[in-house]
């Protein structure tokens, strides 16, 4: 892929925003550039790195009306050698194409996606925040640009990658567990729908549920299946629980659950974690009974942005509260977080190929 570059003059980008003491937060900042590529006449063309800025989009663009748009979320980390390494970026590229397929968007060859991401990180590497535990959050997305109001797949698209220098998700340390609302009113996905994709519309559809969760003092909704029998996932994380023998359990991936790369990683790390990690159908009634009997001792969510998010309690729509263990952050959850983040930061060696060096080409 022959990428063209239109770069801003090199600046000293490590301003006060990037001092080790500044909390840059998650998703707030942007770097100088973005990567763009278009799809027209049946092929992906014109790969380019350009200054970050607004798009020109036709008011009739299909993405704006019918939501034909998919995205990814990945992270890159700076290791002690000063170099930047992506984490499992091949899995994100693969999943973008799975999402694209669900929304009738043409696939973008995975190596092209990875080359695009590496090219962008390379030119914006000085934007890496200096704060301990920081990362470059990578947001690739594809949206339909054809200016047409009939409901059928667009024949034109734009692929964009943007970067967000982000601080650690838990700026004050990993010591507060969240509450989830178990809802029988809101559902994220049904079989045969778009639940297994990162379709933009799935997140628009979660906003009302998020508001309802807040009214219950909960951070997010824990979604059940359409029959309100099984635990599925959280709006931006998979769900997990830990049994008292240390076994980590993640609901089985189905076509109503996003196949989380964090969950897949934890499933592969059983040996390093020193415990069994398995997937099974998780029935809500049994789950609650097991928390109450002390058989389940910890619970939480897995996701790229949140990494590992401990859950201390659940609230039902009738205000019944069920507390997991002592409601705090358990030892297993802390260990999972530590092992995963140490691999990402290059402090411990993960499985072959998980971290990939971003080569210095332009900078
Ligand atoms: N489930 C949903 C609905 C998500 O949006 C995300 C976030 O990407 C996840 C799960 C976690 O997936 P991953 O670990 O690949 O980020
Ligand atoms: C991620 O974890 O990368 C996500 O995409 C979640 C996002 C909705 C904040």
GROMACS .gro file of C-alpha atoms and ligand atoms in nm, residues 26 71-75 92 95 137-139 169 198 203 235-237 258 262 302-307, ligand 2:
model
   34
   26UNK     CA    1  -0.982   0.868   2.834
   71UNK     CA    2  -1.562   0.091   1.446
   72UNK     CA    3  -1.285  -0.065   1.651
   73UNK     CA    4  -1.102   0.018   1.972
   74UNK     CA    5  -0.741  -0.086   2.033
   75UNK     CA    6  -0.441   0.036   2.229
   92UNK     CA    7  -0.903  -0.578   1.589
   95UNK     CA    8  -1.309  -0.800   1.395
  137UNK     CA    9  -0.612   0.461   2.214
  138UNK     CA   10  -0.662   0.366   1.848
  139UNK     CA   11  -1.001   0.421   1.688
  169UNK     CA   12  -0.867   0.424   3.287
  198UNK     CA   13  -1.920  -0.298   1.671
  203UNK     CA   14  -2.400   0.226   2.098
  235UNK     CA   15  -2.269  -0.201   2.694
  236UNK     CA   16  -1.896  -0.170   2.629
  237UNK     CA   17  -1.752  -0.475   2.807
  258UNK     CA   18  -1.936  -0.894   2.101
  262UNK     CA   19  -0.975  -0.878   2.621
  302UNK     CA   20  -1.348  -0.700   3.030
  303UNK     CA   21  -1.285  -0.448   2.754
  304UNK     CA   22  -1.011  -0.254   2.578
  305UNK     CA   23  -1.103   0.086   2.720
  306UNK     CA   24  -1.189  -0.035   3.070
  307UNK     CA   25  -0.937  -0.323   3.074
  365LIG     C1   26  -1.334  -0.014   2.365
  365LIG     O1   27  -1.327  -0.070   2.475
  365LIG     O2   28  -1.237   0.004   2.294
  365LIG     C2   29  -1.462   0.033   2.315
  365LIG     O3   30  -1.478   0.039   2.196
  365LIG     C3   31  -1.560   0.081   2.410
  365LIG     C4   32  -1.602   0.219   2.372
  365LIG     C5   33  -1.746   0.220   2.340
  365LIG     C6   34  -1.556   0.321   2.471
   0.00000   0.00000   0.00000
